[in-house]
Amino acid sequence: MTISGKDYWSDKTASYLSAIEGPYHANRLQMVEALLSELSLAGKNCLDFGCGDGVFVERLLEDGATVSGVDVDSAMIHAAQSRLLGRWKDTKLACGGVEHLSELPGNSFDCLFALNVLAYLNPKEEATFYQQAQRLLREGGALVVTHSNELFDMFTLNRYTANFFGKHFSIAAEECNVRDLLVHPDVPDRYVFGVRENPLAYRYKLKSYGFSETRQEFAILHSLPPLLTPSIDFDDIDSRKYPETVGWPEAQRWKLMFMCSVFGSISSRKN
């Protein structure tokens, strides 16, 4: 079954808006702030694709940027308008998905943000997003995105681990049924969106679309595989604390690639 991003967010808007101020989203924002340290936003023209309720649009405006926001869900756009009304009345907000990007003028943005949104695109929409991002950004412009971390599947020791080995290590999978090595190979029983990225390989996807990755950061660290932390309610994302991941020693940062379920990337548009 395929679930569109629009259908998903039509059902999830209310719960998202109630959780946006919690520790889960705060931890992801710390990751994004670390990526923003690479940029000078004052006077820059920015596009926030998947802007939600406008909380990040407001953050960019406070740094002196000019910002346009796009979101597929009309309720999110209304929430963003309410947030920005008065103080930032000239901010352009539009309801639409990747198809809306083709309506915007090329080479018109210095920065394009897609935070916590690409996972909800299907493969065709994802390809369109990168093509449009390359068209919309000026040479040297910054693309800042966040992703679900596919390498985290190797750390979960559950159904995702078995699927990861089956997808990426087919020869080994033929010789050894990884599911037989796992205590709980059939959990969790929940839908996972298709667009998830491997932080080790993501730079090559970016390169194929005309971008050069310059930095990655990580968020939502799990000290142990989820099945070894039964006291945590993973359906309640604000029920636990999230350790800081920015500033880890360089020699230890490789662990974040496996222990964090989310990563962020900043890249520049090549000529």
mmCIF file of C-alpha atoms in Angstrom:
data_model
loop_
_atom_site.group_PDB
_atom_site.id
_atom_site.type_symbol
_atom_site.label_atom_id
_atom_site.label_comp_id
_atom_site.label_asym_id
_atom_site.label_seq_id
_atom_site.Cartn_x
_atom_site.Cartn_y
_atom_site.Cartn_z
ATOM 1 C CA MET A 1 0.000 0.000 0.000
ATOM 2 C CA THR A 2 1.293 3.429 -0.967
ATOM 3 C CA ILE A 3 0.536 6.370 1.310
ATOM 4 C CA SER A 4 0.953 9.837 -0.134
ATOM 5 C CA GLY A 5 2.504 12.598 1.900
ATOM 6 C CA LYS A 6 -0.678 14.654 1.506
ATOM 7 C CA ASP A 7 -2.894 11.852 2.867
ATOM 8 C CA TYR A 8 -0.481 11.172 5.717
ATOM 9 C CA TRP A 9 -0.378 14.779 6.885
ATOM 10 C CA SER A 10 -4.134 15.228 6.556
ATOM 11 C CA ASP A 11 -4.414 12.694 9.388
ATOM 12 C CA LYS A 12 -1.367 13.817 11.396
ATOM 13 C CA THR A 13 -1.557 17.617 11.433
ATOM 14 C CA ALA A 14 -3.191 17.995 14.848
ATOM 15 C CA SER A 15 -0.817 15.604 16.626
ATOM 16 C CA TYR A 16 2.208 17.172 14.913
ATOM 17 C CA LEU A 17 1.263 20.672 15.988
ATOM 18 C CA SER A 18 0.824 19.544 19.588
ATOM 19 C CA ALA A 19 4.277 17.888 19.646
ATOM 20 C CA ILE A 20 6.391 20.458 17.775
ATOM 21 C CA GLU A 21 7.537 22.191 20.972
ATOM 22 C CA GLY A 22 8.610 18.940 22.699
ATOM 23 C CA PRO A 23 12.095 17.469 23.321
ATOM 24 C CA TYR A 24 12.055 15.222 20.232
ATOM 25 C CA HIS A 25 11.746 18.142 17.837
ATOM 26 C CA ALA A 26 14.067 20.266 19.973
ATOM 27 C CA ASN A 27 16.793 17.637 19.544
ATOM 28 C CA ARG A 28 16.367 17.635 15.781
ATOM 29 C CA LEU A 29 16.451 21.435 15.772
ATOM 30 C CA GLN A 30 19.834 21.354 17.563
ATOM 31 C CA MET A 31 21.127 19.255 14.675
ATOM 32 C CA VAL A 32 19.776 21.748 12.145
ATOM 33 C CA GLU A 33 21.248 24.680 14.075
ATOM 34 C CA ALA A 34 24.679 23.040 13.788
ATOM 35 C CA LEU A 35 24.246 22.880 10.014
ATOM 36 C CA LEU A 36 23.105 26.510 9.943
ATOM 37 C CA SER A 37 26.410 27.548 11.501
ATOM 38 C CA GLU A 38 27.852 27.012 8.016
ATOM 39 C CA LEU A 39 25.635 29.786 6.616
ATOM 40 C CA SER A 40 25.167 33.539 6.840
ATOM 41 C CA LEU A 41 21.425 34.033 6.401
ATOM 42 C CA ALA A 42 21.066 37.820 6.628
ATOM 43 C CA GLY A 43 19.804 39.169 3.315
ATOM 44 C CA LYS A 44 19.513 35.694 1.768
ATOM 45 C CA ASN A 45 16.459 34.450 -0.123
ATOM 46 C CA CYS A 46 15.354 31.124 1.385
ATOM 47 C CA LEU A 47 12.728 28.503 0.572
ATOM 48 C CA ASP A 48 11.367 26.177 3.262
ATOM 49 C CA PHE A 49 9.816 23.175 1.503
ATOM 50 C CA GLY A 50 7.487 21.387 3.896
ATOM 51 C CA CYS A 51 7.333 24.434 6.148
ATOM 52 C CA GLY A 52 4.653 23.007 8.453
ATOM 53 C CA ASP A 53 3.386 25.530 10.977
ATOM 54 C CA GLY A 54 6.119 28.030 10.105
ATOM 55 C CA VAL A 55 8.290 27.565 13.185
ATOM 56 C CA PHE A 56 11.459 27.279 11.081
ATOM 57 C CA VAL A 57 10.328 30.028 8.702
ATOM 58 C CA GLU A 58 10.169 32.299 11.734
ATOM 59 C CA ARG A 59 13.656 31.201 12.783
ATOM 60 C CA LEU A 60 15.062 32.181 9.371
ATOM 61 C CA LEU A 61 13.227 35.504 9.346
ATOM 62 C CA GLU A 62 14.708 36.387 12.720
ATOM 63 C CA ASP A 63 18.166 35.941 11.169
ATOM 64 C CA GLY A 64 17.356 38.513 8.510
ATOM 65 C CA ALA A 65 16.481 36.197 5.626
ATOM 66 C CA THR A 66 13.650 36.614 3.140
ATOM 67 C CA VAL A 67 11.646 33.385 3.281
ATOM 68 C CA SER A 68 9.021 31.600 1.195
ATOM 69 C CA GLY A 69 7.245 28.558 2.630
ATOM 70 C CA VAL A 70 5.510 25.653 0.889
ATOM 71 C CA ASP A 71 3.541 22.826 2.495
ATOM 72 C CA VAL A 72 1.258 20.169 1.059
ATOM 73 C CA ASP A 73 -1.272 20.452 3.890
ATOM 74 C CA SER A 74 -3.608 23.451 4.001
ATOM 75 C CA ALA A 75 -4.029 23.170 7.787
ATOM 76 C CA MET A 76 -0.270 23.592 8.175
ATOM 77 C CA ILE A 77 -0.306 26.678 5.959
ATOM 78 C CA HIS A 78 -3.126 28.172 8.036
ATOM 79 C CA ALA A 79 -1.105 27.473 11.199
ATOM 80 C CA ALA A 80 1.939 29.145 9.633
ATOM 81 C CA GLN A 81 -0.116 32.175 8.638
ATOM 82 C CA SER A 82 -1.394 32.479 12.203
ATOM 83 C CA ARG A 83 2.134 32.232 13.592
ATOM 84 C CA LEU A 84 3.563 34.843 11.235
ATOM 85 C CA LEU A 85 0.578 37.186 11.061
ATOM 86 C CA GLY A 86 1.447 40.767 11.865
ATOM 87 C CA ARG A 87 5.170 40.553 12.527
ATOM 88 C CA TRP A 88 6.069 38.852 9.246
ATOM 89 C CA LYS A 89 3.055 39.703 7.102
ATOM 90 C CA ASP A 90 5.008 39.869 3.816
ATOM 91 C CA THR A 91 6.215 36.255 3.993
ATOM 92 C CA LYS A 92 5.008 34.199 1.021
ATOM 93 C CA LEU A 93 3.281 30.928 1.949
ATOM 94 C CA ALA A 94 1.787 28.480 -0.550
ATOM 95 C CA CYS A 95 -0.081 25.191 -0.290
ATOM 96 C CA GLY A 96 1.423 22.583 -2.598
ATOM 97 C CA GLY A 97 3.838 19.716 -3.052
ATOM 98 C CA VAL A 98 6.784 19.188 -5.376
ATOM 99 C CA GLU A 99 4.631 20.213 -8.332
ATOM 100 C CA HIS A 100 4.535 23.757 -6.918
ATOM 101 C CA LEU A 101 8.320 24.067 -7.159
ATOM 102 C CA SER A 102 8.152 24.221 -10.965
ATOM 103 C CA GLU A 103 6.106 27.428 -10.649
ATOM 104 C CA LEU A 104 8.953 29.271 -8.912
ATOM 105 C CA PRO A 105 11.636 31.157 -10.906
ATOM 106 C CA GLY A 106 14.976 29.428 -11.434
ATOM 107 C CA ASN A 107 18.218 30.614 -9.831
ATOM 108 C CA SER A 108 16.202 32.649 -7.339
ATOM 109 C CA PHE A 109 17.118 31.164 -3.946
ATOM 110 C CA ASP A 110 20.284 31.161 -1.864
ATOM 111 C CA CYS A 111 19.116 28.405 0.500
ATOM 112 C CA LEU A 112 16.552 25.629 0.232
ATOM 113 C CA PHE A 113 15.444 23.701 3.314
ATOM 114 C CA ALA A 114 13.581 20.383 3.397
ATOM 115 C CA LEU A 115 13.411 19.306 7.036
ATOM 116 C CA ASN A 116 11.650 16.097 8.038
ATOM 117 C CA VAL A 117 9.765 16.019 4.740
ATOM 118 C CA LEU A 118 11.541 13.964 2.052
ATOM 119 C CA ALA A 119 10.589 10.660 3.707
ATOM 120 C CA TYR A 120 6.978 11.315 2.726
ATOM 121 C CA LEU A 121 7.668 11.582 -1.000
ATOM 122 C CA ASN A 122 7.382 8.697 -3.424
ATOM 123 C CA PRO A 123 10.413 7.988 -5.665
ATOM 124 C CA LYS A 124 9.092 10.074 -8.565
ATOM 125 C CA GLU A 125 8.361 13.027 -6.273
ATOM 126 C CA GLU A 126 11.779 12.674 -4.675
ATOM 127 C CA ALA A 127 13.545 12.857 -8.043
ATOM 128 C CA THR A 128 11.461 15.898 -8.963
ATOM 129 C CA PHE A 129 12.433 17.578 -5.695
ATOM 130 C CA TYR A 130 16.179 17.266 -6.349
ATOM 131 C CA GLN A 131 15.818 18.361 -9.970
ATOM 132 C CA GLN A 132 13.835 21.417 -8.929
ATOM 133 C CA ALA A 133 16.228 22.188 -6.064
ATOM 134 C CA GLN A 134 19.108 22.253 -8.538
ATOM 135 C CA ARG A 135 17.109 24.571 -10.797
ATOM 136 C CA LEU A 136 15.902 26.914 -8.048
ATOM 137 C CA LEU A 137 19.194 27.445 -6.224
ATOM 138 C CA ARG A 138 21.809 29.873 -7.416
ATOM 139 C CA GLU A 139 25.323 28.553 -8.010
ATOM 140 C CA GLY A 140 26.860 27.875 -4.608
ATOM 141 C CA GLY A 141 23.432 27.947 -2.956
ATOM 142 C CA ALA A 142 22.853 25.678 0.034
ATOM 143 C CA LEU A 143 20.549 22.664 0.220
ATOM 144 C CA VAL A 144 19.791 21.644 3.820
ATOM 145 C CA VAL A 145 17.817 18.435 4.372
ATOM 146 C CA THR A 146 17.121 15.929 7.129
ATOM 147 C CA HIS A 147 16.483 12.218 6.687
ATOM 148 C CA SER A 148 15.567 9.038 8.472
ATOM 149 C CA ASN A 149 18.881 7.186 8.875
ATOM 150 C CA GLU A 150 18.887 3.848 7.066
ATOM 151 C CA LEU A 151 22.069 2.721 8.851
ATOM 152 C CA PHE A 152 20.143 2.849 12.136
ATOM 153 C CA ASP A 153 18.376 -0.314 10.917
ATOM 154 C CA MET A 154 21.572 -2.280 11.561
ATOM 155 C CA PHE A 155 21.450 -1.152 15.204
ATOM 156 C CA THR A 156 17.803 -1.965 15.910
ATOM 157 C CA LEU A 157 18.211 -5.780 15.883
ATOM 158 C CA ASN A 158 14.639 -6.284 14.708
ATOM 159 C CA ARG A 159 12.681 -6.582 11.461
ATOM 160 C CA TYR A 160 14.451 -3.547 10.021
ATOM 161 C CA THR A 161 17.832 -5.230 10.526
ATOM 162 C CA ALA A 162 16.697 -8.320 8.622
ATOM 163 C CA ASN A 163 15.306 -6.162 5.827
ATOM 164 C CA PHE A 164 18.535 -4.126 5.674
ATOM 165 C CA PHE A 165 20.691 -7.233 5.210
ATOM 166 C CA GLY A 166 18.288 -8.633 2.634
ATOM 167 C CA LYS A 167 18.359 -5.391 0.648
ATOM 168 C CA HIS A 168 22.060 -4.532 0.781
ATOM 169 C CA PHE A 169 23.919 -7.811 1.397
ATOM 170 C CA SER A 170 22.110 -10.228 -0.883
ATOM 171 C CA ILE A 171 25.018 -12.694 -1.132
ATOM 172 C CA ALA A 172 25.314 -12.953 2.635
ATOM 173 C CA ALA A 173 21.535 -13.211 2.936
ATOM 174 C CA GLU A 174 21.545 -16.272 0.687
ATOM 175 C CA GLU A 175 24.117 -18.026 2.859
ATOM 176 C CA CYS A 176 22.676 -17.037 6.227
ATOM 177 C CA ASN A 177 19.087 -16.252 7.170
ATOM 178 C CA VAL A 178 19.619 -13.178 9.329
ATOM 179 C CA ARG A 179 16.081 -13.475 10.677
ATOM 180 C CA ASP A 180 17.070 -16.716 12.413
ATOM 181 C CA LEU A 181 19.690 -14.826 14.413
ATOM 182 C CA LEU A 182 17.200 -12.286 15.763
ATOM 183 C CA VAL A 183 14.964 -12.788 18.786
ATOM 184 C CA HIS A 184 12.233 -10.495 17.418
ATOM 185 C CA PRO A 185 12.485 -10.534 13.596
ATOM 186 C CA ASP A 186 8.836 -9.508 13.080
ATOM 187 C CA VAL A 187 8.678 -6.314 15.139
ATOM 188 C CA PRO A 188 7.885 -3.500 15.021
ATOM 189 C CA ASP A 189 4.663 -3.833 13.052
ATOM 190 C CA ARG A 190 4.400 -0.339 11.638
ATOM 191 C CA TYR A 191 4.618 1.429 8.302
ATOM 192 C CA VAL A 192 7.983 2.841 7.269
ATOM 193 C CA PHE A 193 8.124 5.448 4.520
ATOM 194 C CA GLY A 194 10.198 4.550 1.486
ATOM 195 C CA VAL A 195 12.646 7.454 1.226
ATOM 196 C CA ARG A 196 15.320 6.807 3.843
ATOM 197 C CA GLU A 197 18.992 7.537 3.323
ATOM 198 C CA ASN A 198 22.325 5.941 4.141
ATOM 199 C CA PRO A 199 24.598 8.739 5.425
ATOM 200 C CA LEU A 200 27.654 6.949 4.015
ATOM 201 C CA ALA A 201 26.205 6.932 0.502
ATOM 202 C CA TYR A 202 24.045 10.054 0.459
ATOM 203 C CA ARG A 203 26.790 12.290 -0.945
ATOM 204 C CA TYR A 204 26.756 10.236 -4.145
ATOM 205 C CA LYS A 205 23.023 10.769 -4.641
ATOM 206 C CA LEU A 206 23.547 14.488 -4.119
ATOM 207 C CA LYS A 207 26.415 14.470 -6.617
ATOM 208 C CA SER A 208 24.174 12.872 -9.250
ATOM 209 C CA TYR A 209 21.824 15.857 -8.952
ATOM 210 C CA GLY A 210 24.562 18.484 -9.044
ATOM 211 C CA PHE A 211 25.272 19.030 -5.338
ATOM 212 C CA SER A 212 28.405 18.675 -3.218
ATOM 213 C CA GLU A 213 27.848 17.665 0.408
ATOM 214 C CA THR A 214 29.932 19.579 2.956
ATOM 215 C CA ARG A 215 28.680 18.401 6.364
ATOM 216 C CA GLN A 216 26.438 15.956 8.213
ATOM 217 C CA GLU A 217 25.008 16.035 11.721
ATOM 218 C CA PHE A 218 22.939 13.487 13.659
ATOM 219 C CA ALA A 219 20.017 13.462 16.099
ATOM 220 C CA ILE A 220 17.736 11.161 18.132
ATOM 221 C CA LEU A 221 20.470 9.026 19.659
ATOM 222 C CA HIS A 222 19.594 5.600 21.063
ATOM 223 C CA SER A 223 22.104 4.414 23.664
ATOM 224 C CA LEU A 224 20.878 0.838 23.178
ATOM 225 C CA PRO A 225 18.918 -0.948 20.447
ATOM 226 C CA PRO A 226 15.186 -0.229 20.938
ATOM 227 C CA LEU A 227 14.359 -3.817 21.916
ATOM 228 C CA LEU A 228 16.773 -3.542 24.863
ATOM 229 C CA THR A 229 14.983 -0.481 26.243
ATOM 230 C CA PRO A 230 11.470 -1.824 26.984
ATOM 231 C CA SER A 231 10.736 0.984 29.434
ATOM 232 C CA ILE A 232 10.628 3.512 26.588
ATOM 233 C CA ASP A 233 7.339 4.146 24.816
ATOM 234 C CA PHE A 234 8.411 4.686 21.219
ATOM 235 C CA ASP A 235 4.896 5.773 20.259
ATOM 236 C CA ASP A 236 5.277 8.728 22.642
ATOM 237 C CA ILE A 237 8.237 10.616 21.199
ATOM 238 C CA ASP A 238 8.370 13.066 24.095
ATOM 239 C CA SER A 239 8.479 10.421 26.828
ATOM 240 C CA ARG A 240 12.282 10.349 27.058
ATOM 241 C CA LYS A 241 15.346 12.557 26.974
ATOM 242 C CA TYR A 242 17.490 12.881 23.871
ATOM 243 C CA PRO A 243 21.264 13.188 24.416
ATOM 244 C CA GLU A 244 23.088 15.923 22.536
ATOM 245 C CA THR A 245 25.025 14.698 19.518
ATOM 246 C CA VAL A 246 26.590 17.910 18.213
ATOM 247 C CA GLY A 247 30.229 18.305 19.158
ATOM 248 C CA TRP A 248 31.097 14.645 19.639
ATOM 249 C CA PRO A 249 34.865 13.978 19.289
ATOM 250 C CA GLU A 250 35.809 13.270 15.693
ATOM 251 C CA ALA A 251 37.145 9.824 16.608
ATOM 252 C CA GLN A 252 33.737 8.881 18.059
ATOM 253 C CA ARG A 253 31.404 10.412 15.486
ATOM 254 C CA TRP A 254 31.221 7.236 13.409
ATOM 255 C CA LYS A 255 29.031 5.724 16.143
ATOM 256 C CA LEU A 256 26.354 8.329 15.474
ATOM 257 C CA MET A 257 25.830 6.851 12.010
ATOM 258 C CA PHE A 258 24.416 3.724 13.643
ATOM 259 C CA MET A 259 22.996 4.961 16.963
ATOM 260 C CA CYS A 260 20.973 7.931 15.642
ATOM 261 C CA SER A 261 17.711 7.496 13.760
ATOM 262 C CA VAL A 262 17.920 10.903 12.027
ATOM 263 C CA PHE A 263 20.660 12.774 10.180
ATOM 264 C CA GLY A 264 20.949 16.144 8.498
ATOM 265 C CA SER A 265 23.000 17.201 5.498
ATOM 266 C CA ILE A 266 24.133 20.488 3.990
ATOM 267 C CA SER A 267 25.396 20.659 0.423
ATOM 268 C CA SER A 268 26.108 23.330 -2.172
ATOM 269 C CA ARG A 269 24.826 23.587 -5.716
ATOM 270 C CA LYS A 270 27.601 23.062 -8.214
ATOM 271 C CA ASN A 271 27.887 24.911 -11.513
#
